[in-house]
Short mmCIF file of C-alpha atoms in Angstrom, two decimals:
data_model
loop_
_atom_site.label_atom_id
_atom_site.label_comp_id
_atom_site.label_asym_id
_atom_site.label_seq_id
_atom_site.Cartn_x
_atom_site.Cartn_y
_atom_site.Cartn_z
CA UNK S 30 61.68 -73.86 -225.59
CA UNK S 31 65.12 -75.24 -226.59
CA UNK S 32 65.69 -75.87 -230.22
CA UNK S 33 68.56 -78.32 -229.65
CA UNK S 34 67.64 -81.26 -227.39
CA UNK S 35 70.79 -83.30 -226.91
CA UNK S 36 68.95 -86.62 -227.32
CA UNK S 37 68.41 -85.84 -231.04
CA UNK S 38 71.98 -85.17 -232.16
CA UNK S 39 72.22 -88.61 -233.75
CA UNK S 40 69.39 -87.61 -236.23
CA UNK S 41 69.95 -84.07 -236.97
CA UNK S 42 73.32 -82.44 -237.44
CA UNK S 43 75.66 -85.52 -236.83
CA UNK S 44 78.72 -85.69 -238.91
CA UNK S 45 77.62 -86.71 -242.47
CA UNK S 46 78.98 -89.90 -243.86
CA UNK S 47 81.04 -89.57 -247.02
CA UNK S 48 78.73 -89.06 -250.14
CA UNK S 49 79.26 -92.05 -252.13
CA UNK S 50 41.92 -85.80 -267.36
CA UNK S 51 43.97 -83.00 -269.02
CA UNK S 52 44.98 -80.06 -266.83
CA UNK S 53 43.18 -76.77 -267.62
CA UNK S 54 44.59 -74.83 -270.59
CA UNK S 55 44.43 -71.69 -268.43
CA UNK S 56 47.30 -73.12 -266.45
CA UNK S 57 50.84 -73.80 -267.57
CA UNK S 58 50.93 -76.88 -269.77
CA UNK S 59 53.51 -78.42 -267.42
CA UNK S 60 53.48 -78.69 -263.66
CA UNK S 61 55.05 -75.30 -263.07
CA UNK S 62 58.67 -75.48 -261.74
CA UNK S 63 59.62 -74.04 -258.39
CA UNK S 64 60.98 -70.63 -259.45
CA UNK S 65 61.43 -67.29 -257.68
CA UNK S 66 58.52 -65.41 -259.09
CA UNK S 67 55.11 -65.84 -257.49
CA UNK S 68 52.16 -65.06 -259.73
CA UNK S 69 49.81 -62.24 -258.85
CA UNK S 70 47.19 -63.67 -256.48
CA UNK S 71 43.85 -64.27 -258.02
CA UNK S 72 40.40 -65.77 -256.99
CA UNK S 73 75.65 -89.53 -263.96
CA UNK S 74 75.19 -90.27 -267.63
CA UNK S 75 72.97 -88.13 -269.74
CA UNK S 76 71.29 -91.17 -271.13
CA UNK S 77 70.73 -94.70 -270.30
CA UNK S 78 72.59 -97.45 -272.50
CA UNK S 79 70.32 -99.41 -274.81
CA UNK S 80 68.00 -101.79 -272.84
CA UNK S 81 65.46 -104.54 -273.64
CA UNK S 82 62.30 -103.37 -275.03
CA UNK S 83 59.95 -101.79 -272.48
CA UNK S 84 56.85 -103.88 -271.39
CA UNK S 85 53.69 -103.51 -273.35
CA UNK S 86 51.41 -100.71 -272.37
CA UNK S 87 47.86 -99.79 -273.31
CA UNK S 88 47.10 -97.27 -275.98
CA UNK S 89 45.83 -94.84 -273.43
CA UNK S 90 49.21 -94.75 -271.68
CA UNK S 91 50.97 -92.66 -274.29
CA UNK S 92 54.20 -92.23 -272.37
CA UNK S 93 56.47 -95.13 -271.51
CA UNK S 94 59.15 -95.45 -268.69
CA UNK S 95 62.77 -95.88 -269.57
CA UNK S 96 64.21 -99.36 -268.92
CA UNK S 97 66.07 -100.53 -266.87
CA UNK S 98 64.06 -98.56 -264.27
CA UNK S 99 65.90 -95.66 -262.50
CA UNK S 100 67.80 -96.89 -259.49
CA UNK S 101 65.97 -100.29 -259.65
CA UNK S 102 68.76 -102.13 -257.82
CA UNK S 103 68.94 -99.41 -254.98
CA UNK S 104 65.25 -99.41 -254.19
CA UNK S 105 65.09 -102.52 -252.03
CA UNK S 106 67.70 -101.00 -249.64
CA UNK S 107 65.70 -97.83 -249.11
CA UNK S 108 63.53 -97.37 -245.79
CA UNK S 109 59.80 -98.03 -246.59
CA UNK S 110 59.03 -94.83 -244.78
CA UNK S 111 61.18 -92.74 -247.31
CA UNK S 112 59.60 -91.17 -250.30
CA UNK S 113 61.68 -89.33 -252.89
CA UNK S 114 60.72 -87.65 -256.04
CA UNK S 115 60.87 -84.76 -258.36
CA UNK S 116 59.71 -81.13 -257.99
CA UNK S 117 57.26 -81.59 -261.00
CA UNK S 118 57.82 -84.17 -263.68
CA UNK S 119 57.24 -82.81 -267.28
CA UNK S 120 60.81 -82.48 -268.37
CA UNK S 121 61.76 -83.87 -271.94
CA UNK S 122 65.34 -83.87 -270.85
CA UNK S 123 64.69 -86.94 -268.82
CA UNK S 124 64.55 -89.03 -271.83
CA UNK S 125 66.40 -92.32 -271.37
CA UNK S 126 66.44 -91.65 -267.62
CA UNK S 127 62.62 -91.65 -266.76
CA UNK S 128 61.05 -91.63 -270.22
CA UNK S 129 61.65 -94.25 -272.91
CA UNK S 130 61.82 -91.85 -275.75
CA UNK S 131 61.28 -88.10 -276.61
CA UNK S 132 57.97 -86.56 -275.63
CA UNK S 133 56.84 -82.87 -275.50
CA UNK S 134 56.45 -81.09 -272.23
CA UNK S 135 52.75 -80.95 -272.80
CA UNK S 136 52.41 -84.74 -273.36
CA UNK S 137 54.51 -85.44 -270.21
CA UNK S 138 52.46 -82.97 -268.15
CA UNK S 139 49.30 -84.63 -269.16
CA UNK S 140 50.19 -88.37 -269.39
CA UNK S 141 53.64 -88.76 -267.93
CA UNK S 142 52.73 -89.72 -264.44
CA UNK S 143 51.99 -93.31 -265.34
CA UNK S 144 55.58 -93.82 -266.54
CA UNK S 145 57.05 -91.72 -263.81
CA UNK S 146 55.51 -93.79 -261.11
CA UNK S 147 56.75 -97.05 -262.56
CA UNK S 148 60.38 -96.12 -261.30
CA UNK S 149 60.68 -97.59 -257.76
CA UNK S 150 62.77 -94.73 -256.38
CA UNK S 151 60.15 -92.18 -257.50
CA UNK S 152 57.45 -92.68 -254.87
CA UNK S 153 56.31 -89.15 -254.62
CA UNK S 154 56.17 -85.86 -256.71
CA UNK S 155 55.40 -82.24 -255.99
CA UNK S 156 52.28 -80.69 -257.64
CA UNK S 157 53.70 -77.28 -258.18
CA UNK S 158 50.96 -76.15 -260.48
CA UNK S 159 48.56 -75.60 -257.56
CA UNK S 160 50.88 -72.72 -256.39
CA UNK S 161 50.07 -70.68 -259.49
CA UNK S 162 46.32 -71.31 -259.45
CA UNK S 163 44.07 -73.22 -257.05
CA UNK S 164 42.99 -76.52 -258.49
CA UNK S 165 39.57 -78.20 -258.30
CA UNK S 166 39.11 -81.70 -256.73
CA UNK S 167 38.32 -83.13 -260.11
CA UNK S 168 41.88 -81.99 -261.31
CA UNK S 169 43.58 -83.52 -258.40
CA UNK S 170 41.55 -86.71 -259.01
CA UNK S 171 42.95 -86.91 -262.60
CA UNK S 172 46.50 -87.07 -261.13
CA UNK S 173 45.48 -89.62 -258.55
CA UNK S 174 44.07 -91.92 -261.23
CA UNK S 175 47.51 -92.07 -262.90
CA UNK S 176 49.55 -93.57 -260.04
CA UNK S 177 49.53 -96.72 -258.07
CA UNK S 178 48.04 -97.13 -254.64
CA UNK S 179 51.27 -96.68 -252.79
CA UNK S 180 52.20 -93.39 -254.42
CA UNK S 181 51.85 -90.07 -252.56
CA UNK S 182 51.67 -86.43 -253.72
CA UNK S 183 53.26 -83.25 -252.12
CA UNK S 184 50.88 -80.42 -252.94
CA UNK S 185 51.75 -76.74 -252.86
CA UNK S 186 49.26 -74.24 -251.39
CA UNK S 187 48.29 -71.39 -253.74
CA UNK S 188 50.37 -68.21 -253.72
CA UNK S 189 46.92 -66.62 -253.27
CA UNK S 190 47.15 -67.62 -249.56
CA UNK S 191 51.02 -67.88 -249.22
CA UNK S 192 52.27 -64.66 -250.62
CA UNK S 193 51.97 -61.54 -248.50
CA UNK S 194 52.22 -59.46 -251.67
CA UNK S 195 50.17 -58.90 -254.68
CA UNK S 196 52.84 -59.20 -257.43
CA UNK S 197 53.27 -57.71 -261.02
CA UNK S 198 53.72 -60.10 -263.92
CA UNK S 199 57.50 -59.69 -263.36
CA UNK S 200 57.17 -60.93 -259.80
CA UNK S 201 57.75 -57.56 -258.07
CA UNK S 202 55.61 -56.88 -255.03
CA UNK S 203 53.03 -54.08 -255.59
CA UNK S 204 50.81 -54.01 -252.59
CA UNK S 205 49.74 -56.04 -249.61
CA UNK S 206 47.71 -59.16 -250.31
CA UNK S 207 44.62 -59.10 -248.24
CA UNK S 208 44.19 -62.89 -248.64
CA UNK S 209 47.53 -63.83 -247.06
CA UNK S 210 47.09 -66.77 -244.63
CA UNK S 211 43.37 -66.38 -244.87
CA UNK S 212 41.96 -69.42 -243.09
CA UNK S 213 38.76 -69.91 -244.95
CA UNK S 214 40.35 -69.32 -248.29
CA UNK S 215 43.02 -71.80 -247.60
CA UNK S 216 40.53 -74.39 -246.55
CA UNK S 217 38.18 -73.93 -249.42
CA UNK S 218 40.66 -73.36 -252.39
CA UNK S 219 43.34 -75.88 -251.28
CA UNK S 220 42.95 -78.16 -248.36
CA UNK S 221 39.46 -79.53 -249.04
CA UNK S 222 39.83 -79.98 -252.87
CA UNK S 223 43.28 -81.60 -252.39
CA UNK S 224 41.86 -84.14 -249.79
CA UNK S 225 38.81 -84.77 -251.79
CA UNK S 226 40.59 -85.25 -255.11
CA UNK S 227 43.65 -87.17 -254.01
CA UNK S 228 42.20 -89.13 -251.08
CA UNK S 229 44.71 -91.41 -249.56
CA UNK S 230 47.31 -90.51 -252.18
CA UNK S 231 47.76 -87.03 -250.63
CA UNK S 232 51.02 -87.19 -248.73
CA UNK S 233 51.93 -83.66 -247.78
CA UNK S 234 50.17 -80.29 -247.71
CA UNK S 235 52.86 -77.85 -248.19
CA UNK S 236 52.56 -74.09 -247.45
CA UNK S 237 55.54 -72.33 -248.93
CA UNK S 238 55.50 -68.79 -247.67
CA UNK S 239 56.97 -66.51 -250.26
CA UNK S 240 59.63 -63.87 -249.26
CA UNK S 241 58.07 -61.34 -246.91
CA UNK S 242 58.26 -57.61 -247.37
CA UNK S 243 60.51 -55.70 -245.17
CA UNK S 244 57.67 -54.44 -242.79
CA UNK S 245 56.61 -57.95 -241.97
CA UNK S 246 60.19 -59.13 -241.50
CA UNK S 247 60.97 -56.27 -239.05
CA UNK S 248 58.06 -57.48 -236.89
CA UNK S 249 57.21 -61.11 -237.34
CA UNK S 250 54.78 -61.33 -234.45
CA UNK S 251 51.67 -60.53 -236.46
CA UNK S 252 52.57 -63.04 -239.11
CA UNK S 253 53.28 -65.70 -236.47
CA UNK S 254 49.88 -65.15 -235.01
CA UNK S 255 48.20 -65.43 -238.42
CA UNK S 256 50.21 -68.54 -239.17
CA UNK S 257 49.03 -70.11 -235.89
CA UNK S 258 45.49 -69.49 -236.68
CA UNK S 259 45.86 -71.13 -240.03
CA UNK S 260 47.85 -74.11 -238.78
CA UNK S 261 45.28 -74.88 -236.09
CA UNK S 262 42.44 -74.53 -238.57
CA UNK S 263 44.05 -76.97 -240.92
CA UNK S 264 44.62 -79.34 -238.05
CA UNK S 265 40.84 -79.09 -237.19
CA UNK S 266 39.88 -79.74 -240.73
CA UNK S 267 42.02 -82.83 -241.05
CA UNK S 268 40.68 -84.23 -237.78
CA UNK S 269 37.53 -85.08 -239.73
CA UNK S 270 39.47 -87.62 -241.94
CA UNK S 271 40.27 -91.17 -240.90
CA UNK S 272 43.76 -91.27 -239.32
CA UNK S 273 45.29 -93.33 -242.30
CA UNK S 274 44.30 -90.47 -244.67
CA UNK S 275 45.63 -87.38 -242.88
CA UNK S 276 48.52 -85.97 -244.77
CA UNK S 277 51.58 -84.37 -243.12
CA UNK S 278 51.10 -80.44 -242.94
CA UNK S 279 54.49 -78.63 -243.56
CA UNK S 280 55.42 -75.01 -243.71
CA UNK S 281 58.32 -73.76 -245.70
CA UNK S 282 59.83 -70.26 -245.48
CA UNK S 283 62.03 -68.11 -247.76
CA UNK S 284 63.51 -65.67 -245.26
CA UNK S 285 66.35 -66.45 -242.84
CA UNK S 286 64.57 -64.18 -240.32
CA UNK S 287 62.32 -67.19 -239.33
CA UNK S 288 65.41 -68.86 -237.93
CA UNK S 289 66.41 -65.96 -235.64
CA UNK S 290 66.91 -67.17 -231.96
CA UNK S 291 63.89 -65.27 -230.77
CA UNK S 292 61.63 -66.40 -233.52
CA UNK S 293 62.53 -70.07 -234.22
CA UNK S 294 61.38 -71.38 -230.79
CA UNK S 295 57.95 -69.61 -231.33
CA UNK S 296 57.56 -71.03 -234.77
CA UNK S 297 58.40 -74.55 -233.47
CA UNK S 298 55.84 -74.22 -230.63
CA UNK S 299 53.14 -73.13 -233.12
CA UNK S 300 53.88 -75.99 -235.51
CA UNK S 301 54.11 -78.59 -232.70
CA UNK S 302 50.81 -77.39 -231.27
CA UNK S 303 49.00 -77.67 -234.63
CA UNK S 304 50.60 -81.16 -235.38
CA UNK S 305 52.49 -79.59 -238.27
CA UNK S 306 56.24 -79.58 -239.16
CA UNK S 307 58.92 -77.36 -240.68
CA UNK S 308 59.94 -78.08 -244.30
CA UNK S 309 63.65 -78.00 -244.84
CA UNK S 310 63.97 -75.56 -247.74
CA UNK S 311 67.30 -76.18 -249.30
CA UNK S 312 67.26 -73.02 -251.39
CA UNK S 313 69.76 -70.38 -252.20
CA UNK S 314 67.51 -67.81 -250.28
CA UNK S 315 67.94 -69.80 -247.09
CA UNK S 316 70.82 -70.80 -244.82
CA UNK S 317 72.38 -74.13 -245.51
CA UNK S 318 70.83 -77.34 -244.21
CA UNK S 319 72.93 -77.59 -241.04
CA UNK S 320 71.65 -74.15 -239.92
CA UNK S 321 68.01 -75.20 -240.40
CA UNK S 322 68.26 -78.51 -238.53
CA UNK S 323 67.90 -77.06 -235.00
CA UNK S 324 64.40 -76.20 -235.84
CA UNK S 325 63.58 -79.78 -236.61
CA UNK S 326 65.21 -80.92 -233.43
CA UNK S 327 62.69 -78.83 -231.57
CA UNK S 328 59.85 -80.74 -233.38
CA UNK S 329 61.21 -84.25 -232.80
CA UNK S 330 59.81 -86.85 -232.94
CA UNK S 331 58.01 -86.17 -236.11
CA UNK S 332 58.11 -86.44 -239.88
CA UNK S 333 60.71 -84.91 -242.19
CA UNK S 334 59.72 -82.92 -245.28
CA UNK S 335 62.46 -81.56 -247.43
CA UNK S 336 62.59 -79.66 -250.72
CA UNK S 337 66.09 -79.65 -252.28
CA UNK S 338 65.71 -76.71 -254.66
CA UNK S 339 68.28 -74.18 -256.01
CA UNK S 340 71.98 -74.81 -255.58
CA UNK S 341 73.52 -71.99 -253.62
CA UNK S 342 76.19 -71.36 -256.24
CA UNK S 343 73.58 -69.58 -258.29
CA UNK S 344 72.85 -67.04 -255.53
CA UNK S 345 69.49 -66.18 -253.91
CA UNK S 346 68.12 -64.65 -257.12
CA UNK S 347 69.73 -67.04 -259.51
CA UNK S 348 66.90 -69.37 -260.46
CA UNK S 349 66.63 -68.17 -264.01
CA UNK S 350 70.34 -68.46 -264.38
CA UNK S 351 70.24 -71.98 -263.05
CA UNK S 352 67.57 -73.01 -265.37
CA UNK S 353 69.46 -71.54 -268.32
CA UNK S 354 72.70 -73.13 -267.39
CA UNK S 355 71.42 -76.59 -266.35
CA UNK S 356 68.77 -77.18 -269.08
CA UNK S 357 67.80 -79.63 -270.39
CA UNK S 358 68.35 -81.30 -266.97
CA UNK S 359 69.75 -84.62 -268.25
CA UNK S 360 72.96 -84.75 -266.15
CA UNK S 361 74.62 -83.67 -262.88
CA UNK S 362 76.50 -80.35 -263.67
CA UNK S 363 76.67 -78.68 -260.05
CA UNK S 364 77.14 -81.51 -257.55
CA UNK S 365 76.56 -80.53 -254.01
CA UNK S 366 78.22 -83.26 -251.99
CA UNK S 367 77.99 -81.58 -248.58
CA UNK S 368 74.13 -81.27 -248.78
CA UNK S 369 73.87 -84.80 -250.32
CA UNK S 370 75.89 -86.48 -247.46
CA UNK S 371 74.09 -84.48 -244.58
CA UNK S 372 70.70 -85.17 -246.23
CA UNK S 373 71.40 -88.81 -246.62
CA UNK S 374 72.55 -89.29 -243.01
CA UNK S 375 69.57 -87.33 -241.69
CA UNK S 376 67.09 -89.36 -243.69
CA UNK S 377 68.55 -92.48 -242.45
CA UNK S 378 68.35 -91.32 -238.93
CA UNK S 379 64.72 -90.11 -239.15
CA UNK S 380 63.46 -93.17 -240.98
CA UNK S 381 65.45 -95.47 -238.78
CA UNK S 382 63.56 -94.15 -235.71
CA UNK S 383 60.19 -95.00 -237.40
CA UNK S 384 59.32 -91.58 -238.78
CA UNK S 385 58.22 -90.91 -242.35
CA UNK S 386 60.36 -88.65 -244.75
CA UNK S 387 59.55 -86.85 -248.01
CA UNK S 388 62.16 -85.43 -250.21
CA UNK S 389 61.48 -83.63 -253.50
CA UNK S 390 64.42 -82.71 -255.56
CA UNK S 391 64.54 -79.94 -258.25
CA UNK S 392 66.60 -80.01 -261.39
CA UNK S 393 68.14 -76.79 -260.18
CA UNK S 394 69.69 -78.48 -257.09
CA UNK S 395 72.42 -80.32 -259.06
CA UNK S 396 71.41 -80.35 -262.73
CA UNK S 397 69.06 -83.42 -262.87
CA UNK S 398 66.42 -84.27 -260.14
CA UNK S 399 66.18 -87.93 -260.99
CA UNK S 400 70.05 -88.37 -260.92
CA UNK S 401 70.21 -86.57 -257.65
CA UNK S 402 67.76 -88.97 -256.13
CA UNK S 403 69.91 -91.86 -257.43
CA UNK S 404 72.94 -90.24 -255.72
CA UNK S 405 70.91 -89.85 -252.45
CA UNK S 406 69.94 -93.40 -252.67
CA UNK S 407 73.57 -94.59 -253.18
CA UNK S 408 74.67 -92.50 -250.21
CA UNK S 409 72.02 -94.04 -248.05
CA UNK S 410 72.81 -97.50 -249.14
CA UNK S 411 76.49 -96.78 -248.40
CA UNK S 412 75.55 -95.94 -244.82
CA UNK S 413 74.28 -99.50 -244.26
CA UNK S 414 77.52 -101.20 -245.28
CA UNK S 415 79.64 -102.39 -242.42
CA UNK S 416 83.14 -100.89 -242.33
CA UNK S 417 85.93 -103.41 -243.33
CA UNK S 418 87.78 -104.84 -240.51
CA UNK S 419 90.93 -103.03 -239.39
CA UNK S 420 94.22 -104.46 -240.70
CA UNK S 421 96.26 -102.86 -237.83
#
């Protein structure tokens, strides 16, 4: 199976245009950020200038949105099929950009989604907390109640089924995880509760496979077989839902070995057969975006799911360093214009051909997720502008 059909070069890999109810106290108080350490499995201004007073809100909505709204003038130019948002939302450093004033991380985690979803560029967000502990349908329902009807969530599957290793508190692998890619556990602890709790606000079911131990990397065939069983089971489970409520199913990997010439076509075939897609993982552990796009060509036509995570300048194990250097995530500090331009042109091509696209952006990508989203929107808007007539 070819991974580079010529008919899709206009969408993937073309020359980029110039870049122009309260959560359980047992879980982290915020929606846990996308770091490098999996838990042990278990059952560009920094502030916005002064603006008119924010619109009135009820006492129950304790968090207010910053005004003017983030990228408000850019939103009408964005494709209706495109959803951009943060990888989590509970960052006090977004004061003046997303929030109207200072709030604690705990308050933002519990009550911030109302204000977050007021911003027209922020049409999705990743629930990362579910990676650290399986959530009940009632917990998902609390999130769904805080956002408007057109909002959609990207939900990460638990490490319980996505990490091949049982890990220490420091994140080191201790022993094989017997629940890795377990079909019934994935359905009962993740797929069913997310579907039941979020209903039509569930946009993407995301299986992020943690870095594999060496033994599995040297022979990926058994893991491919397990992944196929899981992907087909998820497809069968979702077939019971009305078509308009079926989320996108995406698989993200954290090992470049999945892109090897003898492996990538097999992975693409499995995903296509199961109606799933490959998630572009723009992470320092993975090759750059251009090297991952051939796998998406093999799945075309289909949706695009992308997670723009850790900037490569920090290295494959530099998440903690990135957090330390970039906090409090209130401005762009490590711009990545190459990724920005290629991602913008790819999104424009995919949505322009009638396919949906989801992009979640971490603060560790450039320093401030919301401002990176504004930069993406600006780059996409620039692609629509006609070139000035030649003066020659």
